[in-house]
Short mmCIF file of C-alpha atoms and ligand atoms in Angstrom, two decimals:
data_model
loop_
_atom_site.label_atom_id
_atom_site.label_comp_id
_atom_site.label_asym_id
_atom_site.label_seq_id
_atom_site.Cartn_x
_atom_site.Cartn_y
_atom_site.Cartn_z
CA UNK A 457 -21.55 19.77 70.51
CA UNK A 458 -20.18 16.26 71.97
CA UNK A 459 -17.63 16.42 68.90
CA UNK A 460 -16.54 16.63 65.21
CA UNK A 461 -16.76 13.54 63.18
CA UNK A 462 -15.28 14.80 59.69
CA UNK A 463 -15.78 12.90 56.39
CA UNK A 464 -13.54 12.54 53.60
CA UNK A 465 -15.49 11.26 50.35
CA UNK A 466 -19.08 11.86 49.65
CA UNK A 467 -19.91 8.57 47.49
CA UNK A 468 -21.32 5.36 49.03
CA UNK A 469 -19.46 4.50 52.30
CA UNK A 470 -19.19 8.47 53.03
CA UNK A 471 -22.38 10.33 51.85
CA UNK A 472 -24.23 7.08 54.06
CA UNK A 473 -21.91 7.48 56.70
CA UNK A 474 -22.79 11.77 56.95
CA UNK A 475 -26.44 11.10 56.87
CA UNK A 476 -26.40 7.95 59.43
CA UNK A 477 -24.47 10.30 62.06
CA UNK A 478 -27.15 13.21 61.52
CA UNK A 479 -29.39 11.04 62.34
CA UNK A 480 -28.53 8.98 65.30
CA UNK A 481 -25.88 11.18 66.61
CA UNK A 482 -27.22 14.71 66.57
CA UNK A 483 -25.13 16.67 69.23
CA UNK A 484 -21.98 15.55 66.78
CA UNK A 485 -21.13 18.31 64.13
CA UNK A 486 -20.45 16.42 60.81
CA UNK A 487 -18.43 18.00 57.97
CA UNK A 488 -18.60 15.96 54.51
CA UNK A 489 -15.15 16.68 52.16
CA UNK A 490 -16.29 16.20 48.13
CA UNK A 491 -14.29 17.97 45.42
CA UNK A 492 -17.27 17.27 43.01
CA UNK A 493 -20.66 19.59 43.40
CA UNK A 494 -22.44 16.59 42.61
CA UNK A 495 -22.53 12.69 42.95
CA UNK A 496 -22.65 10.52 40.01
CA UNK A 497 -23.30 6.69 40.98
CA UNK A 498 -21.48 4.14 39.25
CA UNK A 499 -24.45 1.49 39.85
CA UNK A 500 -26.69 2.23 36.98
CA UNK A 501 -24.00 3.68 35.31
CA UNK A 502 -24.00 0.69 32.81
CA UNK A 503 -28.09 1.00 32.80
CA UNK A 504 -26.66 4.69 30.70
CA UNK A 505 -24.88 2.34 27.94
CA UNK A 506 -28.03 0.10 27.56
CA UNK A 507 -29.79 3.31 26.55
CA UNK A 508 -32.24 2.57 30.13
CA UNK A 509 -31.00 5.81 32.18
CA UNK A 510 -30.09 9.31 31.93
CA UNK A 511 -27.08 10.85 33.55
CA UNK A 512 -29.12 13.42 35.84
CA UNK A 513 -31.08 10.20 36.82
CA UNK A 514 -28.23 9.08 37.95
CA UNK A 515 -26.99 11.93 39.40
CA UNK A 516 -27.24 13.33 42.86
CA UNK A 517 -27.29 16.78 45.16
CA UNK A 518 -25.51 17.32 48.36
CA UNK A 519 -28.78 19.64 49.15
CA UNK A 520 -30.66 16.79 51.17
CA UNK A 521 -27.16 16.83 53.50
CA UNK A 522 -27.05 19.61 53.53
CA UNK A 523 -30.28 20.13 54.65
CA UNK A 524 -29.72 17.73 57.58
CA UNK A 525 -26.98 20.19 59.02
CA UNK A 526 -24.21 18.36 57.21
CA UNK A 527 -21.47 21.23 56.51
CA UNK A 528 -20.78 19.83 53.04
CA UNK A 529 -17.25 21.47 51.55
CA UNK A 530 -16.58 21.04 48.43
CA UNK A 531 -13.06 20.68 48.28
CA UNK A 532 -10.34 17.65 48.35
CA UNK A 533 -8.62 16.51 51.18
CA UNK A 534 -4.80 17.07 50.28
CA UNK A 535 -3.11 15.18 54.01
CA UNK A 536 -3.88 13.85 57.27
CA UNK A 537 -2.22 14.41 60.04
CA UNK A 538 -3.12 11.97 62.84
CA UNK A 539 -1.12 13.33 65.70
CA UNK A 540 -2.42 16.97 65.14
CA UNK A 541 -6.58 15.85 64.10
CA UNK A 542 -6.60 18.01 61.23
CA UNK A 543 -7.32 17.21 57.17
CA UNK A 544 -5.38 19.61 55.16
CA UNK A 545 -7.52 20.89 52.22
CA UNK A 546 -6.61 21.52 48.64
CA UNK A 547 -7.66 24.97 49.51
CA UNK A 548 -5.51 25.55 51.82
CA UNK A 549 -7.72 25.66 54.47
CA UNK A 550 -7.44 23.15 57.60
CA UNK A 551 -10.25 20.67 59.18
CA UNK A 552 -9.91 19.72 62.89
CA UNK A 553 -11.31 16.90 63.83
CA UNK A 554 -12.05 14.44 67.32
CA UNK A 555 -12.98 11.10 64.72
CA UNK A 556 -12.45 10.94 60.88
CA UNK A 557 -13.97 8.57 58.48
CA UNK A 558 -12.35 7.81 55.09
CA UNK A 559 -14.66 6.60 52.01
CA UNK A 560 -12.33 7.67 48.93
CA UNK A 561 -13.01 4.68 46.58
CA UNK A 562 -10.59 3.41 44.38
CA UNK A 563 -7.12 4.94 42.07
CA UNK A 564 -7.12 3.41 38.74
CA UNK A 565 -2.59 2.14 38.50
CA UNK A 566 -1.99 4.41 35.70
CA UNK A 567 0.95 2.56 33.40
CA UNK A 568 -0.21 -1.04 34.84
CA UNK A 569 -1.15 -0.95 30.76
CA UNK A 570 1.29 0.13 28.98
CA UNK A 571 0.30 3.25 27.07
CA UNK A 572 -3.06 4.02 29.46
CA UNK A 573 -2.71 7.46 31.37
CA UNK A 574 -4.95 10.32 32.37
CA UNK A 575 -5.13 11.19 28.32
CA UNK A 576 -5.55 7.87 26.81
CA UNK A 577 -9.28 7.77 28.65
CA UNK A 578 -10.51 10.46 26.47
CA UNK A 579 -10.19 7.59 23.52
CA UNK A 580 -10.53 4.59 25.41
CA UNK A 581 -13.00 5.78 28.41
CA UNK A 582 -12.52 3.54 32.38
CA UNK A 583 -15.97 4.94 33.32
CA UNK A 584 -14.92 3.28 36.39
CA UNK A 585 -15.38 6.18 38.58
CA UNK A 586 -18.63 8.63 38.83
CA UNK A 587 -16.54 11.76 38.81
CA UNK A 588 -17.83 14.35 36.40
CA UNK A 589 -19.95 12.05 34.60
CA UNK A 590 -18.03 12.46 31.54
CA UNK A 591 -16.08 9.13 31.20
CA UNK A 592 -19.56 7.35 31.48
CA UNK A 593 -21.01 9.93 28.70
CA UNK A 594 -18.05 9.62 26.49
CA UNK A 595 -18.38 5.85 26.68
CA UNK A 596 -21.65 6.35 25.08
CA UNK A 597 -21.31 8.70 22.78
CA UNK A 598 -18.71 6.06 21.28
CA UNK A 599 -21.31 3.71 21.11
CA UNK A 600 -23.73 5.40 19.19
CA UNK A 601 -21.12 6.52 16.90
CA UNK A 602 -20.11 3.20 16.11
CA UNK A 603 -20.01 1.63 12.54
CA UNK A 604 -22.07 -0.45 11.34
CA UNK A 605 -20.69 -4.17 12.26
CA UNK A 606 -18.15 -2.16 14.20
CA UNK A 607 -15.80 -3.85 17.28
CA UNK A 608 -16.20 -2.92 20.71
CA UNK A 609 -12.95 -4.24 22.89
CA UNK A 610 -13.32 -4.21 26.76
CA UNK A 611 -10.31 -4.64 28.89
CA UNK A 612 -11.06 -6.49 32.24
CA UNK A 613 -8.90 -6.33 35.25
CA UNK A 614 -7.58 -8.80 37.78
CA UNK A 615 -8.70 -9.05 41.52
CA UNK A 616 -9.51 -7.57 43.30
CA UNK A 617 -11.51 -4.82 41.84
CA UNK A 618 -13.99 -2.60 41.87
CA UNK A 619 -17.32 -3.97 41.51
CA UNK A 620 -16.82 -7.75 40.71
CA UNK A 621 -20.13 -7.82 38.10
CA UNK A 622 -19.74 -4.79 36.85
CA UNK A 623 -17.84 -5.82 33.42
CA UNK A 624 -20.21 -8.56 33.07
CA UNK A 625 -23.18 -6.31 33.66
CA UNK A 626 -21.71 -3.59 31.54
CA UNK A 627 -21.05 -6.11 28.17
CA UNK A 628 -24.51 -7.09 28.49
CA UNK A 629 -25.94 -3.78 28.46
CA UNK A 630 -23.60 -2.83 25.61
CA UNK A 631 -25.03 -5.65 24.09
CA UNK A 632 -28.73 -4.77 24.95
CA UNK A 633 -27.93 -1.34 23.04
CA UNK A 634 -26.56 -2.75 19.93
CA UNK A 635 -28.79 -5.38 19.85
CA UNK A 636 -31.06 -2.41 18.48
CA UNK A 637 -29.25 -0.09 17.03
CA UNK A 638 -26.00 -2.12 15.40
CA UNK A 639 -26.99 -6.20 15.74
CA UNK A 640 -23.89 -6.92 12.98
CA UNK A 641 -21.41 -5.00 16.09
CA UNK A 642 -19.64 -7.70 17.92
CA UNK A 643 -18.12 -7.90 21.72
CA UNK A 644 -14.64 -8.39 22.51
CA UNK A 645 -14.41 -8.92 26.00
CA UNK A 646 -10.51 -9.61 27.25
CA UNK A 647 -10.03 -10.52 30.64
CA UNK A 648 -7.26 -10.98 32.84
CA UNK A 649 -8.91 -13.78 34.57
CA UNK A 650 -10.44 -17.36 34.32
CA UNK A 651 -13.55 -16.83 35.43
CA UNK A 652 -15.76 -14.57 37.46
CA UNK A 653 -18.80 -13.37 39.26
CA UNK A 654 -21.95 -14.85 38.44
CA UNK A 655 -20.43 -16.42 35.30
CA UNK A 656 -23.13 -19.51 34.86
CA UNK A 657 -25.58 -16.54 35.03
CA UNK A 658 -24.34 -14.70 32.48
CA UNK A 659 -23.27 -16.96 30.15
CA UNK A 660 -27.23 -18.12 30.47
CA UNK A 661 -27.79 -13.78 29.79
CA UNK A 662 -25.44 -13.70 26.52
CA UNK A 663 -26.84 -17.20 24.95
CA UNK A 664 -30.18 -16.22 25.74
CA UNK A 665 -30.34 -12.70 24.59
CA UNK A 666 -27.37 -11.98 22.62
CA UNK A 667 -26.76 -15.04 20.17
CA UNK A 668 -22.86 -14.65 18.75
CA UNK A 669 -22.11 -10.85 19.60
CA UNK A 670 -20.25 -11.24 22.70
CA UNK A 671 -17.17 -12.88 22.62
CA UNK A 672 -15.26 -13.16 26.13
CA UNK A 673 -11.81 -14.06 26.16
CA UNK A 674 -10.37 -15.47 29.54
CA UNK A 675 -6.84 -14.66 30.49
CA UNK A 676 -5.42 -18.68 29.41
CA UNK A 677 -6.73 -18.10 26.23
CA UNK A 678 -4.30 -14.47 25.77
CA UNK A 679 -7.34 -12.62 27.36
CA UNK A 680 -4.69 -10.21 29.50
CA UNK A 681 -4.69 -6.83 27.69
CA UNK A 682 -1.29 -5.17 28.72
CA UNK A 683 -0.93 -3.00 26.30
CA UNK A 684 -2.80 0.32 24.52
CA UNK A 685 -2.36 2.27 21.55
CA UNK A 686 -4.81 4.47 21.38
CA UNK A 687 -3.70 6.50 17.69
CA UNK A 688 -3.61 3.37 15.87
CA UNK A 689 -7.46 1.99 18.37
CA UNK A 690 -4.88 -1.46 19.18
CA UNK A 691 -5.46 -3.64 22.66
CA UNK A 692 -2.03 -5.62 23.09
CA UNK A 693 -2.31 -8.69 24.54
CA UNK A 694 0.46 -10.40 26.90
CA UNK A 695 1.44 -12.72 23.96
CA UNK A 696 1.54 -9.79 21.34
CA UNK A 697 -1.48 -10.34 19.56
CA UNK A 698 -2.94 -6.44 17.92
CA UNK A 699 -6.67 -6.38 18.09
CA UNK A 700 -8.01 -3.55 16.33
CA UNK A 701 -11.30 -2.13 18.16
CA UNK A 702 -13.34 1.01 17.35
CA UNK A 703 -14.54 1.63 20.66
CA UNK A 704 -12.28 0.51 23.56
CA UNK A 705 -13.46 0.47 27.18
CA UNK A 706 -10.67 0.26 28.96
CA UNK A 707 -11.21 -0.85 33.21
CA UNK A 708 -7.71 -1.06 34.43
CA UNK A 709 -6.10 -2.02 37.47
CA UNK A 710 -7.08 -0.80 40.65
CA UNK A 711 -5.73 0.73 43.81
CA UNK A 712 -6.99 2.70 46.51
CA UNK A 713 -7.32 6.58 46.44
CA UNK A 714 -4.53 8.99 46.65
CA UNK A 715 -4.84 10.13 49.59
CA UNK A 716 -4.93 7.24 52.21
CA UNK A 717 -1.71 5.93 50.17
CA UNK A 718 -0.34 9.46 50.65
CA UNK A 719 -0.53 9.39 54.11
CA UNK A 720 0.30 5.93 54.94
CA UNK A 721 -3.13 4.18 55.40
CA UNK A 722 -2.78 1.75 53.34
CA UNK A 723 -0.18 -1.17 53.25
CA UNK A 724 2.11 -2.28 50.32
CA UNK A 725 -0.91 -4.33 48.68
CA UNK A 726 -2.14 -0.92 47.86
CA UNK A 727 -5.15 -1.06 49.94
CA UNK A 728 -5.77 -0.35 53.76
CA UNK A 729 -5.87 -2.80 56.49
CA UNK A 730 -8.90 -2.30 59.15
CA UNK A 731 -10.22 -3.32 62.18
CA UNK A 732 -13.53 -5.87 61.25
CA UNK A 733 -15.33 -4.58 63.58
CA UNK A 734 -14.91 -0.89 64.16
CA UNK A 735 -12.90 -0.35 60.49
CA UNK A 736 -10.72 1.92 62.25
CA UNK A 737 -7.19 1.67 60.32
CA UNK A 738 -4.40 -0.45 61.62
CA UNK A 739 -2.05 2.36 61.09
CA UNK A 740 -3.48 5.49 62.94
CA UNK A 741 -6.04 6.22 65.46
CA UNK A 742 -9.25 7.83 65.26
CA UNK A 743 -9.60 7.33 61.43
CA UNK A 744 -12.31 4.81 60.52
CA UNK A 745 -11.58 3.75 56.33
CA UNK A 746 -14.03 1.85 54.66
CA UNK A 747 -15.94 1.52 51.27
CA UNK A 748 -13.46 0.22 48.30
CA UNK A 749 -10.44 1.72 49.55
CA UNK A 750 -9.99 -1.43 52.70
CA UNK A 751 -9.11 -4.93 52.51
CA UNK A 752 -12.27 -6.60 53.14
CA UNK A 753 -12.29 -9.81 51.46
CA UNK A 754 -14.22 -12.19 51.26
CA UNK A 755 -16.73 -9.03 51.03
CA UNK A 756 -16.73 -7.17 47.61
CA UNK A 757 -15.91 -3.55 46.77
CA UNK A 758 -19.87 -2.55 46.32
CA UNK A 759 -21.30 0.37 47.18
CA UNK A 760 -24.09 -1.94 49.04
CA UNK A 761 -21.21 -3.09 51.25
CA UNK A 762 -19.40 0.78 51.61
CA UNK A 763 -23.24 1.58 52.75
CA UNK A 764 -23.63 -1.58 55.24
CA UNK A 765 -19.70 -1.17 56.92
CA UNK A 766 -20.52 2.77 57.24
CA UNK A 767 -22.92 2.05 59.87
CA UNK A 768 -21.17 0.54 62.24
CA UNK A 769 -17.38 2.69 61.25
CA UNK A 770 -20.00 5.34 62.42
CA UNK A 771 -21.80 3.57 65.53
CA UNK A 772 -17.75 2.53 66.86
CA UNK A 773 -16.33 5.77 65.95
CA UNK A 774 -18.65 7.69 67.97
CA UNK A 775 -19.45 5.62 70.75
CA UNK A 776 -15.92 6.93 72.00
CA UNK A 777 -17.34 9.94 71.70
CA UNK A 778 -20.94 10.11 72.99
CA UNK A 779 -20.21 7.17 75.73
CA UNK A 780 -22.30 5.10 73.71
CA UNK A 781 -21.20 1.53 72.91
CA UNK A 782 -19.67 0.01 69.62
CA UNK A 783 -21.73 -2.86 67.68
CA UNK A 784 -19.99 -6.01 69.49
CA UNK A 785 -20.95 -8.74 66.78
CA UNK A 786 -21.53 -6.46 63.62
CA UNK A 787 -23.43 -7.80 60.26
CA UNK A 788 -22.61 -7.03 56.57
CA UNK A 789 -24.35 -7.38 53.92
CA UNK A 790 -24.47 -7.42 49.95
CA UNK A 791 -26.51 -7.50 47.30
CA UNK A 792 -25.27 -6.97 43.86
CA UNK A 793 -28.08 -6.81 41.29
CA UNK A 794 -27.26 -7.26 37.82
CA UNK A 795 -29.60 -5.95 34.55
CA UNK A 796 -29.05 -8.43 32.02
CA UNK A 797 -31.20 -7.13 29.43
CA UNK A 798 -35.46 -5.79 29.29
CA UNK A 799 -36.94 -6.98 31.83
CA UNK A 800 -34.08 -9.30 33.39
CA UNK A 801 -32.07 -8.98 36.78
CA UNK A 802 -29.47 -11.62 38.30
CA UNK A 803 -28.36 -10.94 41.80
CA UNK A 804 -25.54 -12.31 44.55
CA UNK A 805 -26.10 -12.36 47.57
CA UNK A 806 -24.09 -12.84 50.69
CA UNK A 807 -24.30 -11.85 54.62
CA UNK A 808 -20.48 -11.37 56.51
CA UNK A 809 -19.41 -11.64 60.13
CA UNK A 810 -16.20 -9.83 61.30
CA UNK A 811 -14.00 -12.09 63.10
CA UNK A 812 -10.73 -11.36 65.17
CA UNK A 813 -9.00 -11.34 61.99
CA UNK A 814 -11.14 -10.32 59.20
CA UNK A 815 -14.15 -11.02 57.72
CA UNK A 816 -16.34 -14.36 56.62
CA UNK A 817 -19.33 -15.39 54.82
CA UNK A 818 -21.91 -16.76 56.94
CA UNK A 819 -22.78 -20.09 56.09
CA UNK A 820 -25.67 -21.19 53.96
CA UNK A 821 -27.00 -17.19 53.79
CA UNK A 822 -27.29 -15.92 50.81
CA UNK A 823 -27.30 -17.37 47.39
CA UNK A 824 -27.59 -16.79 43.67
CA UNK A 825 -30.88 -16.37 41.13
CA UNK A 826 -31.64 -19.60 39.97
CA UNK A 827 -30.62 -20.86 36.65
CA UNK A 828 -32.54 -22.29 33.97
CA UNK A 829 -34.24 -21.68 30.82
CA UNK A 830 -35.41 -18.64 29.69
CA UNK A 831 -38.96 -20.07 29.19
CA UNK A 832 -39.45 -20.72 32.60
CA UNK A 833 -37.65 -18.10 34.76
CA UNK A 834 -38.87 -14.89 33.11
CA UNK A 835 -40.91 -13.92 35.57
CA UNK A 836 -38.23 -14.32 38.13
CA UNK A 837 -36.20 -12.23 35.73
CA UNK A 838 -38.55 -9.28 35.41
CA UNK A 839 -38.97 -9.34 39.62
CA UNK A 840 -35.36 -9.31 39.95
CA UNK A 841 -34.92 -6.20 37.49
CA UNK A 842 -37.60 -4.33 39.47
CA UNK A 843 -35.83 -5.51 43.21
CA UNK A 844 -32.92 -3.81 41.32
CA UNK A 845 -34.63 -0.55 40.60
CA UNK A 846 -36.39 -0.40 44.09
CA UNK A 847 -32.70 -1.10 45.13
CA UNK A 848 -31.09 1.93 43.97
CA UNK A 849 -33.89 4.12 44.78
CA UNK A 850 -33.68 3.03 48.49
CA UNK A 851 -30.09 3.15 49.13
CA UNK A 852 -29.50 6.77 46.98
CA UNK A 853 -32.18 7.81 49.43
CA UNK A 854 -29.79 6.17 52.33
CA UNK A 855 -27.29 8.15 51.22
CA UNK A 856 -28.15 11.87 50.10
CA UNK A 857 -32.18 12.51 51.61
P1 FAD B 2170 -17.13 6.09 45.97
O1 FAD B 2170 -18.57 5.80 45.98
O2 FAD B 2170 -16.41 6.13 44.67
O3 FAD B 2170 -16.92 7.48 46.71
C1 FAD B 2170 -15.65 8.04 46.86
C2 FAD B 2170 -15.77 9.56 46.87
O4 FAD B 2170 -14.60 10.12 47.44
C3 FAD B 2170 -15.90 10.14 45.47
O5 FAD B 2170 -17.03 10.98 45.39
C4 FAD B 2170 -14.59 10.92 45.28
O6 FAD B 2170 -14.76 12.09 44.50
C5 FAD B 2170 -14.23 11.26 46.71
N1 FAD B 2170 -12.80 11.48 46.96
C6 FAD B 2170 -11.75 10.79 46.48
N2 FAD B 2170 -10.59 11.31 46.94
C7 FAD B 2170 -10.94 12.34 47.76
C8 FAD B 2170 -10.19 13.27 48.52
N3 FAD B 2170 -8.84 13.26 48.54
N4 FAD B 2170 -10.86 14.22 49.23
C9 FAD B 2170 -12.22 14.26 49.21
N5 FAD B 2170 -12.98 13.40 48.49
C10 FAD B 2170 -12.34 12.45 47.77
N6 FAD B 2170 -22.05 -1.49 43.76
C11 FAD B 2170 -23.22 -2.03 44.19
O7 FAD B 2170 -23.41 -2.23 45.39
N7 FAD B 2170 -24.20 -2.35 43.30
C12 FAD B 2170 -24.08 -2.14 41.98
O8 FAD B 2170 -25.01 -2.43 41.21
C13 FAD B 2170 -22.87 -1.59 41.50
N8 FAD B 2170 -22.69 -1.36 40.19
C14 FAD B 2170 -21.52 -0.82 39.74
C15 FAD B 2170 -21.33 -0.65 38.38
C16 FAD B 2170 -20.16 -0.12 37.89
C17 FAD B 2170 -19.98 0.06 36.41
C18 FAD B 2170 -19.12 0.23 38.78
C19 FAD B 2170 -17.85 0.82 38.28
C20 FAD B 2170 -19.30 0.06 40.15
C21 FAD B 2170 -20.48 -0.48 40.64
N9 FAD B 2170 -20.67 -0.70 42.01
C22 FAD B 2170 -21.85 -1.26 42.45
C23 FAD B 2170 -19.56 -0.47 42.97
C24 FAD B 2170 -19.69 0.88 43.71
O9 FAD B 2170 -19.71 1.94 42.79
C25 FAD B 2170 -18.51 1.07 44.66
O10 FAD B 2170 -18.25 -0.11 45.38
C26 FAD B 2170 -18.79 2.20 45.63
O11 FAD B 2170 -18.88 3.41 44.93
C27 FAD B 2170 -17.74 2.28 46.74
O12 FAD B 2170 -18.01 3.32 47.62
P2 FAD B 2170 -16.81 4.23 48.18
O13 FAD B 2170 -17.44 5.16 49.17
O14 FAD B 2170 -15.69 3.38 48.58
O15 FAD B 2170 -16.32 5.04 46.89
#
């Protein structure tokens, strides 16, 4: 072989990342690091809560990788040591490799709320993170057990964040549920901020669809939830205020993952600084982060994006490698489709350059769904649901067939 290009993660920037090397690099062995047998997606993870999806449709097998001579090991990457090439497993057992790619996602800042740790999501579920599937199950499970005319509280984080939609995407499909099931329920939605992604859009959603049920509370008006009780089912707000909910979703601040903190990756903002153009890290050679773990702003932490940047971490990290050449002028892009209800998609979208010092948004590419009434833009709607579908279908099939 020309080399060993090893993987840490097996979500959206790394499962993509395996599967684009396969393909265009095949003298390279490629060895994928996952502690999870499975992949659950967080995109369509809300489509669960509206009652649209199923968690094994949502759920994916390492067996296509596999299958493409990936060496998939399911374990968790404990250290790095950059001097040395090797990834220290959980296991105990030691990777050696010539390039290594990063993907791990995010770390949720346990005690950023007061009162929210590891055993506090078992009442008030993130569902922020695929992992088992559980926190995404649990969240609806709560749901359907809710009382008639019941409270559901959501606690939205700050920038950045995973996901910029997602909250918005996620109260609508809560919405869509109880719509059916529980119309008396109402929507608390708390947020730490004054505004956010696609807000026109789904303001138009809410008024449209949902009537009074969703109530969202910006941070000026005591939105900021920095406090939990979870025996007495409380959200605290920065002023004091108690609001009793029965279910609680809970998305709290975000970091990156354990182990490129651990090992020095990332800087004191918590996230790692990259290259624009190749992603390898600032602080080490031969690793290549990407996905939600890097600063990449103005782009957002979506798994569109950690699928997009893999590419060319990939294309630069083994160019070195195979005497190829590294993408000179890469091209990122996004799309973040929203489900709004039956029948209804919204979407951002948004192409980057790298520059010598980061990233920007091309100028007049991209765009929003237009706005307007109901009446006249359902069609539109229905499309954009579909392109949303078609979506996920393509880029799950980017990453694990
Ligand atoms: P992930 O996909 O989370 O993958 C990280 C992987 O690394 C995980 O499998 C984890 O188990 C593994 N890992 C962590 N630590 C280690 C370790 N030490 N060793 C080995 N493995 C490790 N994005 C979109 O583009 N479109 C959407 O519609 C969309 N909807 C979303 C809806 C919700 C509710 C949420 C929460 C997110 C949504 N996103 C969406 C965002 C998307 O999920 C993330 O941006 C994307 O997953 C980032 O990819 P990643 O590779 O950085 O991390």
């Amino acid at each position: 072989s020309t080399g060993r290009l090893v993987i840490i993660g097996g979500g959206f920037g790394g499962a993509s990342a395996a599967r684009f090397a396969r393909i265009n690099y095949p003298d390279v062995d490629v060895t994928l690091v996952e502690p999870y047998p499975t992949f659950v997606t967080c995109p369509y993870g809300n489509l669960i809560l509206g009652g649209k999806r199923t968690l094994p449709q949502i759920t994916h097998s390492y067996d296509g990788l596999r299958a493409r001579g990936v060496n998939v090991v399911q374990d968790r990457a404990a250290d790095i040591d950059p001097d040395a090439r090797t990834v220290a497993l959980e296991s105990g057992a030691s990777l050696q490799y010539d390039k290594l790619i990063v993907s791990p996602g995010i770390g949720l800042r346990w005690g950023a709320i007061d009162g929210y740790d590891q055993a506090a999501t078992e009442v008030f579920p993130h569902a922020w993170m695929g992992g088992d599937g559980s926190q995404i199950t649990n969240l609806r499970a709560q749901l359907e057990a809710l009382p008639e005319g019941g409270v559901v509280g959501l606690a939205i984080p700050e920038n950045p964040f995973r996901c910029p939609p997602g909250p918005y995407e996620r109260i609508s499909m809560i919405a869509h549920y109880l719509k059916q099931t529980n119309p008396t329920a109402k929507i608390l939605a708390f947020d730490s901020k004054e505004g956010f992604s696609k807000q026109g859009l789904f303001e138009d959603v809410w008024a449209e669809l949902y009537g009074d049920m969703i109530e969202w509370i910006p941070a000026n008006q005591d939105g900021r939830i920095v406090a939990v009780d979870v025996q007495n089912k409380l959200f605290i707000s920065e002023f004091g205020e108690e609001h009793r909910v029965d279910v609680g979703n809970v998305i709290p601040p975000q970091t990156s993952a354990a182990i490129v903190r651990d090992t020095g990756l990332a800087n004191d903002t918590g996230w790692v600084p990259v290259n624009s153009r190749t992603f390898e890290a600032d602080a080490a050679r031969d690793i290549h982060v990407i996905g939600d773990a890097t600063i990449a702003g103005p782009m957002p932490k979506s798994g569109y994006i950690a699928n997009s940047t893999s590419k060319t971490a990939v294309s630069a990290a083994l160019a070195d490698l195979t005497g190829g050449s590294a993408p000179s002028d890469p091209v990122y892009f996004n799309t973040c489709y929203s489900h709004g209800g039956e029948d209804y998609g919204i979407s951002v979208v948004a192409v980057f350059r790298a520059t010598d010092d980061g990233f920007e948004a091309t100028p007049d590419s991209g765009g929003l769904s237009p706005r307007g009434p109901l009446s006249e833009l359902a069609e539109n709607r229905r499309l954009e649901a579909r392109y949303a579908d078609a979506w996920y279908d393509s880029i799950t099939r980017d990453m694990f067939s």
